[in-house]
mmCIF file of C-alpha atoms in Angstrom:
data_model
loop_
_atom_site.group_PDB
_atom_site.id
_atom_site.type_symbol
_atom_site.label_atom_id
_atom_site.label_comp_id
_atom_site.label_asym_id
_atom_site.label_seq_id
_atom_site.Cartn_x
_atom_site.Cartn_y
_atom_site.Cartn_z
ATOM 1 C CA UNK A 1 -0.819 2.597 -13.932
ATOM 2 C CA UNK A 2 -2.712 0.287 -16.276
ATOM 3 C CA UNK A 3 -1.657 -0.344 -19.865
ATOM 4 C CA UNK A 4 -4.139 -1.957 -22.257
ATOM 5 C CA UNK A 5 -3.188 -3.679 -25.513
ATOM 6 C CA UNK A 6 -5.292 -6.062 -27.559
ATOM 7 C CA UNK A 7 -7.462 -7.988 -25.076
ATOM 8 C CA UNK A 8 -4.850 -7.609 -22.308
ATOM 9 C CA UNK A 9 -4.284 -5.216 -19.401
ATOM 10 C CA UNK A 10 -1.056 -4.878 -17.399
ATOM 11 C CA UNK A 11 -1.421 -3.257 -13.967
ATOM 12 C CA UNK A 12 1.991 -2.270 -12.604
ATOM 13 C CA UNK A 13 0.660 -1.491 -9.107
ATOM 14 C CA UNK A 14 -1.024 -4.849 -8.521
ATOM 15 C CA UNK A 15 1.497 -6.676 -10.729
ATOM 16 C CA UNK A 16 -1.238 -8.374 -12.737
ATOM 17 C CA UNK A 17 -1.552 -9.388 -16.371
ATOM 18 C CA UNK A 18 -5.218 -9.881 -17.233
ATOM 19 C CA UNK A 19 -7.255 -10.946 -20.231
ATOM 20 C CA UNK A 20 -10.785 -9.760 -19.604
ATOM 21 C CA UNK A 21 -11.568 -10.909 -16.060
ATOM 22 C CA UNK A 22 -9.001 -13.726 -16.096
ATOM 23 C CA UNK A 23 -5.580 -13.384 -14.468
ATOM 24 C CA UNK A 24 -2.708 -14.727 -16.554
ATOM 25 C CA UNK A 25 0.343 -16.101 -14.781
ATOM 26 C CA UNK A 26 3.795 -14.684 -15.409
ATOM 27 C CA UNK A 27 6.882 -15.317 -13.310
ATOM 28 C CA UNK A 28 8.140 -12.182 -11.484
ATOM 29 C CA UNK A 29 11.081 -11.705 -13.880
ATOM 30 C CA UNK A 30 8.871 -12.196 -16.953
ATOM 31 C CA UNK A 31 6.436 -9.606 -15.605
ATOM 32 C CA UNK A 32 9.329 -7.177 -14.990
ATOM 33 C CA UNK A 33 10.542 -7.708 -18.554
ATOM 34 C CA UNK A 34 7.098 -7.075 -20.022
ATOM 35 C CA UNK A 35 6.809 -3.851 -17.998
ATOM 36 C CA UNK A 36 10.216 -2.672 -19.229
ATOM 37 C CA UNK A 37 9.275 -3.286 -22.857
ATOM 38 C CA UNK A 38 5.955 -1.496 -22.394
ATOM 39 C CA UNK A 39 7.552 1.470 -20.653
ATOM 40 C CA UNK A 40 10.105 2.027 -23.452
ATOM 41 C CA UNK A 41 7.881 1.073 -26.408
ATOM 42 C CA UNK A 42 8.471 1.157 -29.354
ATOM 43 C CA UNK A 43 12.181 1.505 -28.635
ATOM 44 C CA UNK A 44 14.343 -1.590 -29.011
ATOM 45 C CA UNK A 45 15.964 -2.486 -25.692
ATOM 46 C CA UNK A 46 19.351 -4.101 -26.094
ATOM 47 C CA UNK A 47 19.958 -7.470 -24.499
ATOM 48 C CA UNK A 48 22.778 -6.130 -22.344
ATOM 49 C CA UNK A 49 20.538 -3.373 -20.998
ATOM 50 C CA UNK A 50 17.761 -5.850 -20.230
ATOM 51 C CA UNK A 51 20.178 -8.175 -18.438
ATOM 52 C CA UNK A 52 21.437 -5.293 -16.283
ATOM 53 C CA UNK A 53 17.931 -4.127 -15.353
ATOM 54 C CA UNK A 54 16.365 -7.521 -14.702
ATOM 55 C CA UNK A 55 19.347 -9.200 -13.027
ATOM 56 C CA UNK A 56 21.409 -6.336 -11.537
ATOM 57 C CA UNK A 57 24.844 -7.358 -10.275
ATOM 58 C CA UNK A 58 24.073 -10.975 -11.169
ATOM 59 C CA UNK A 59 25.572 -13.120 -13.921
ATOM 60 C CA UNK A 60 23.077 -15.159 -15.916
ATOM 61 C CA UNK A 61 23.490 -16.990 -19.193
ATOM 62 C CA UNK A 62 22.172 -15.385 -22.391
ATOM 63 C CA UNK A 63 19.480 -18.023 -22.721
ATOM 64 C CA UNK A 64 17.727 -16.759 -19.577
ATOM 65 C CA UNK A 65 16.412 -13.723 -21.445
ATOM 66 C CA UNK A 66 15.129 -15.929 -24.274
ATOM 67 C CA UNK A 67 13.264 -18.049 -21.729
ATOM 68 C CA UNK A 68 11.472 -14.976 -20.339
ATOM 69 C CA UNK A 69 10.559 -13.722 -23.811
ATOM 70 C CA UNK A 70 9.140 -17.171 -24.619
ATOM 71 C CA UNK A 71 7.103 -17.127 -21.411
ATOM 72 C CA UNK A 72 5.632 -13.714 -22.268
ATOM 73 C CA UNK A 73 4.791 -14.772 -25.809
ATOM 74 C CA UNK A 74 2.995 -17.908 -24.598
ATOM 75 C CA UNK A 75 0.929 -15.866 -22.153
ATOM 76 C CA UNK A 76 -0.021 -13.374 -24.879
ATOM 77 C CA UNK A 77 -0.484 -15.979 -27.596
ATOM 78 C CA UNK A 78 2.120 -14.122 -29.653
ATOM 79 C CA UNK A 79 4.064 -15.580 -32.584
ATOM 80 C CA UNK A 80 7.761 -14.732 -32.936
ATOM 81 C CA UNK A 81 7.492 -15.078 -36.728
ATOM 82 C CA UNK A 82 4.488 -12.756 -36.997
ATOM 83 C CA UNK A 83 4.545 -10.730 -33.762
ATOM 84 C CA UNK A 84 1.621 -8.631 -32.580
ATOM 85 C CA UNK A 85 3.253 -7.505 -29.339
ATOM 86 C CA UNK A 86 6.899 -8.596 -28.867
ATOM 87 C CA UNK A 87 9.253 -7.933 -31.767
ATOM 88 C CA UNK A 88 12.771 -9.378 -32.002
ATOM 89 C CA UNK A 89 15.492 -7.092 -33.326
ATOM 90 C CA UNK A 90 17.919 -9.814 -34.360
ATOM 91 C CA UNK A 91 21.357 -9.439 -32.871
ATOM 92 C CA UNK A 92 20.223 -6.433 -30.802
ATOM 93 C CA UNK A 93 17.292 -7.014 -28.464
ATOM 94 C CA UNK A 94 13.507 -6.774 -28.180
ATOM 95 C CA UNK A 95 10.750 -4.181 -28.467
ATOM 96 C CA UNK A 96 7.051 -3.930 -27.750
ATOM 97 C CA UNK A 97 5.306 -3.304 -31.063
ATOM 98 C CA UNK A 98 1.588 -3.389 -30.211
ATOM 99 C CA UNK A 99 -0.873 -0.502 -29.963
ATOM 100 C CA UNK A 100 -1.497 0.537 -26.351
ATOM 101 C CA UNK A 101 -3.789 2.720 -24.270
ATOM 102 C CA UNK A 102 -2.948 4.104 -20.829
ATOM 103 C CA UNK A 103 -5.445 4.438 -18.006
ATOM 104 C CA UNK A 104 -4.584 5.883 -14.627
ATOM 105 C CA UNK A 105 -5.145 3.719 -11.591
ATOM 106 C CA UNK A 106 -7.950 5.012 -9.417
ATOM 107 C CA UNK A 107 -6.638 7.501 -6.908
ATOM 108 C CA UNK A 108 -6.179 6.147 -3.432
ATOM 109 C CA UNK A 109 -7.992 7.930 -0.628
ATOM 110 C CA UNK A 110 -5.756 10.101 1.542
ATOM 111 C CA UNK A 111 -4.431 8.385 4.653
ATOM 112 C CA UNK A 112 -6.423 9.006 7.811
ATOM 113 C CA UNK A 113 -4.808 11.400 10.241
ATOM 114 C CA UNK A 114 -5.532 10.320 13.778
ATOM 115 C CA UNK A 115 -3.765 10.160 17.092
ATOM 116 C CA UNK A 116 -4.191 9.395 20.789
ATOM 117 C CA UNK A 117 -3.339 11.874 23.526
ATOM 118 C CA UNK A 118 -2.507 11.381 27.186
ATOM 119 C CA UNK A 119 -2.055 14.697 28.977
ATOM 120 C CA UNK A 120 1.046 16.147 27.226
ATOM 121 C CA UNK A 121 1.852 13.000 25.216
ATOM 122 C CA UNK A 122 0.747 12.358 21.631
ATOM 123 C CA UNK A 123 0.756 8.982 19.856
ATOM 124 C CA UNK A 124 0.336 9.122 16.075
ATOM 125 C CA UNK A 125 -1.659 6.227 14.574
ATOM 126 C CA UNK A 126 -0.630 4.873 11.175
ATOM 127 C CA UNK A 127 -2.460 2.960 8.471
ATOM 128 C CA UNK A 128 -3.218 -0.628 9.434
ATOM 129 C CA UNK A 129 -2.555 -2.166 12.841
ATOM 130 C CA UNK A 130 -1.465 -0.011 15.786
ATOM 131 C CA UNK A 131 -0.716 -2.073 18.897
ATOM 132 C CA UNK A 132 -1.167 -0.474 22.317
ATOM 133 C CA UNK A 133 0.798 -1.965 25.200
ATOM 134 C CA UNK A 134 3.601 -1.918 27.741
ATOM 135 C CA UNK A 135 6.146 -3.364 25.305
ATOM 136 C CA UNK A 136 8.346 -0.490 24.007
ATOM 137 C CA UNK A 137 8.005 -1.983 20.507
ATOM 138 C CA UNK A 138 4.270 -1.166 20.490
ATOM 139 C CA UNK A 139 2.976 1.699 18.356
ATOM 140 C CA UNK A 140 1.466 3.244 21.484
ATOM 141 C CA UNK A 141 3.776 2.563 24.415
ATOM 142 C CA UNK A 142 2.106 2.920 27.807
ATOM 143 C CA UNK A 143 4.617 2.439 30.605
ATOM 144 C CA UNK A 144 2.156 1.297 33.269
ATOM 145 C CA UNK A 145 1.963 -1.992 35.161
ATOM 146 C CA UNK A 146 -1.822 -1.972 34.664
ATOM 147 C CA UNK A 147 -1.267 -2.323 30.900
ATOM 148 C CA UNK A 148 -0.466 -5.691 29.302
ATOM 149 C CA UNK A 149 2.574 -6.046 27.026
ATOM 150 C CA UNK A 150 0.236 -6.272 24.001
ATOM 151 C CA UNK A 151 -2.945 -4.870 25.434
ATOM 152 C CA UNK A 152 -5.112 -3.862 22.482
ATOM 153 C CA UNK A 153 -4.931 -2.729 18.898
ATOM 154 C CA UNK A 154 -6.475 -0.027 16.748
ATOM 155 C CA UNK A 155 -6.797 -0.757 13.024
ATOM 156 C CA UNK A 156 -6.951 2.279 10.716
ATOM 157 C CA UNK A 157 -8.500 1.691 7.291
ATOM 158 C CA UNK A 158 -8.379 4.842 5.147
ATOM 159 C CA UNK A 159 -10.148 3.215 2.200
ATOM 160 C CA UNK A 160 -13.245 2.585 4.313
ATOM 161 C CA UNK A 161 -12.656 5.571 6.625
ATOM 162 C CA UNK A 162 -12.826 3.347 9.687
ATOM 163 C CA UNK A 163 -11.030 2.934 13.000
ATOM 164 C CA UNK A 164 -11.625 -0.292 14.915
ATOM 165 C CA UNK A 165 -10.572 -1.065 18.498
ATOM 166 C CA UNK A 166 -9.934 -4.642 19.640
ATOM 167 C CA UNK A 167 -8.777 -5.898 23.044
ATOM 168 C CA UNK A 168 -5.970 -8.488 22.826
ATOM 169 C CA UNK A 169 -7.021 -10.590 25.822
ATOM 170 C CA UNK A 170 -5.432 -8.081 28.171
ATOM 171 C CA UNK A 171 -5.311 -8.813 31.897
ATOM 172 C CA UNK A 172 -7.127 -5.653 33.023
ATOM 173 C CA UNK A 173 -9.304 -5.057 29.990
ATOM 174 C CA UNK A 174 -10.056 -2.114 27.720
ATOM 175 C CA UNK A 175 -12.913 0.313 28.275
ATOM 176 C CA UNK A 176 -14.623 2.431 25.616
ATOM 177 C CA UNK A 177 -17.341 4.893 26.615
ATOM 178 C CA UNK A 178 -17.354 3.224 30.027
ATOM 179 C CA UNK A 179 -18.026 -0.262 28.662
ATOM 180 C CA UNK A 180 -15.677 -3.246 28.559
ATOM 181 C CA UNK A 181 -14.545 -4.084 25.036
ATOM 182 C CA UNK A 182 -15.236 -7.753 24.300
ATOM 183 C CA UNK A 183 -15.503 -7.612 20.505
ATOM 184 C CA UNK A 184 -14.021 -5.300 17.853
ATOM 185 C CA UNK A 185 -15.770 -1.928 18.000
ATOM 186 C CA UNK A 186 -15.735 1.176 15.778
ATOM 187 C CA UNK A 187 -14.138 4.356 17.109
ATOM 188 C CA UNK A 188 -15.071 8.008 16.651
ATOM 189 C CA UNK A 189 -13.332 11.320 17.134
ATOM 190 C CA UNK A 190 -13.257 12.315 20.803
ATOM 191 C CA UNK A 191 -13.629 8.783 22.172
ATOM 192 C CA UNK A 192 -12.058 8.195 25.580
ATOM 193 C CA UNK A 193 -10.371 4.794 25.788
ATOM 194 C CA UNK A 194 -9.048 3.261 29.004
ATOM 195 C CA UNK A 195 -6.289 0.665 28.730
ATOM 196 C CA UNK A 196 -5.907 -0.895 32.178
ATOM 197 C CA UNK A 197 -5.942 2.293 34.249
ATOM 198 C CA UNK A 198 -4.547 4.619 31.555
ATOM 199 C CA UNK A 199 -7.016 6.886 29.754
ATOM 200 C CA UNK A 200 -6.324 8.260 26.292
ATOM 201 C CA UNK A 201 -8.400 10.426 23.978
ATOM 202 C CA UNK A 202 -8.786 9.713 20.267
ATOM 203 C CA UNK A 203 -8.537 12.588 17.783
ATOM 204 C CA UNK A 204 -9.427 12.247 14.099
ATOM 205 C CA UNK A 205 -8.480 15.111 11.779
ATOM 206 C CA UNK A 206 -10.868 16.151 9.051
ATOM 207 C CA UNK A 207 -10.725 18.852 6.401
ATOM 208 C CA UNK A 208 -14.132 20.104 7.547
ATOM 209 C CA UNK A 209 -12.963 20.653 11.109
ATOM 210 C CA UNK A 210 -9.673 22.159 9.997
ATOM 211 C CA UNK A 211 -11.525 24.823 8.012
ATOM 212 C CA UNK A 212 -13.512 25.928 11.048
ATOM 213 C CA UNK A 213 -11.120 28.486 12.492
ATOM 214 C CA UNK A 214 -12.632 30.282 15.440
ATOM 215 C CA UNK A 215 -12.354 34.057 15.496
ATOM 216 C CA UNK A 216 -10.751 35.571 18.579
ATOM 217 C CA UNK A 217 -12.438 38.673 19.912
ATOM 218 C CA UNK A 218 -9.892 41.276 20.974
ATOM 219 C CA UNK A 219 -10.523 44.451 22.880
ATOM 220 C CA UNK A 220 -9.577 47.654 21.126
ATOM 221 C CA UNK A 221 -7.792 50.420 22.973
#
């Protein structure tokens, strides 16, 4: 979620404080404190509550909170005596006092649903790197002496709707559509991939295909 106030935007997902196109630096704890104040605005958060939420199960001196507030104010160009954003409730705590606007972060595309099959075995592929090899720690474990320990990898990128196959300098090579894979290559649903001597078939699920239910013709008595 993004929260805009004055010329600033706080993005809680990317953990960024921005002014226009410029990124402003805040230490991790200062950023956490700013997010807490924004989330509970315009409520005053007591110092004890802030200590417990920022430094759970950790003892810190009272001045540590003041240091973070000072860091936030410097980044925002705020004045403690005439605050636009961070108000001090003397003897109690702090509150965010500025006007804000909330904008939802752009929705992420749904994760790709894809898997490899080998006869009666199914290997689900996750987002990012999926290593294929003889090492049991691999995402796709192929227990064959023709397969290298880390034979190849398939990278799934849901944002760009892509699947890319790359051989990892395996001893016996990787074949796609009957050709040796020397460079990273894009994959498609139904591709047959041979790792060493082991052939697997790639399946990519799509909403369009899922909606195409075939009708079964049955004989009536």
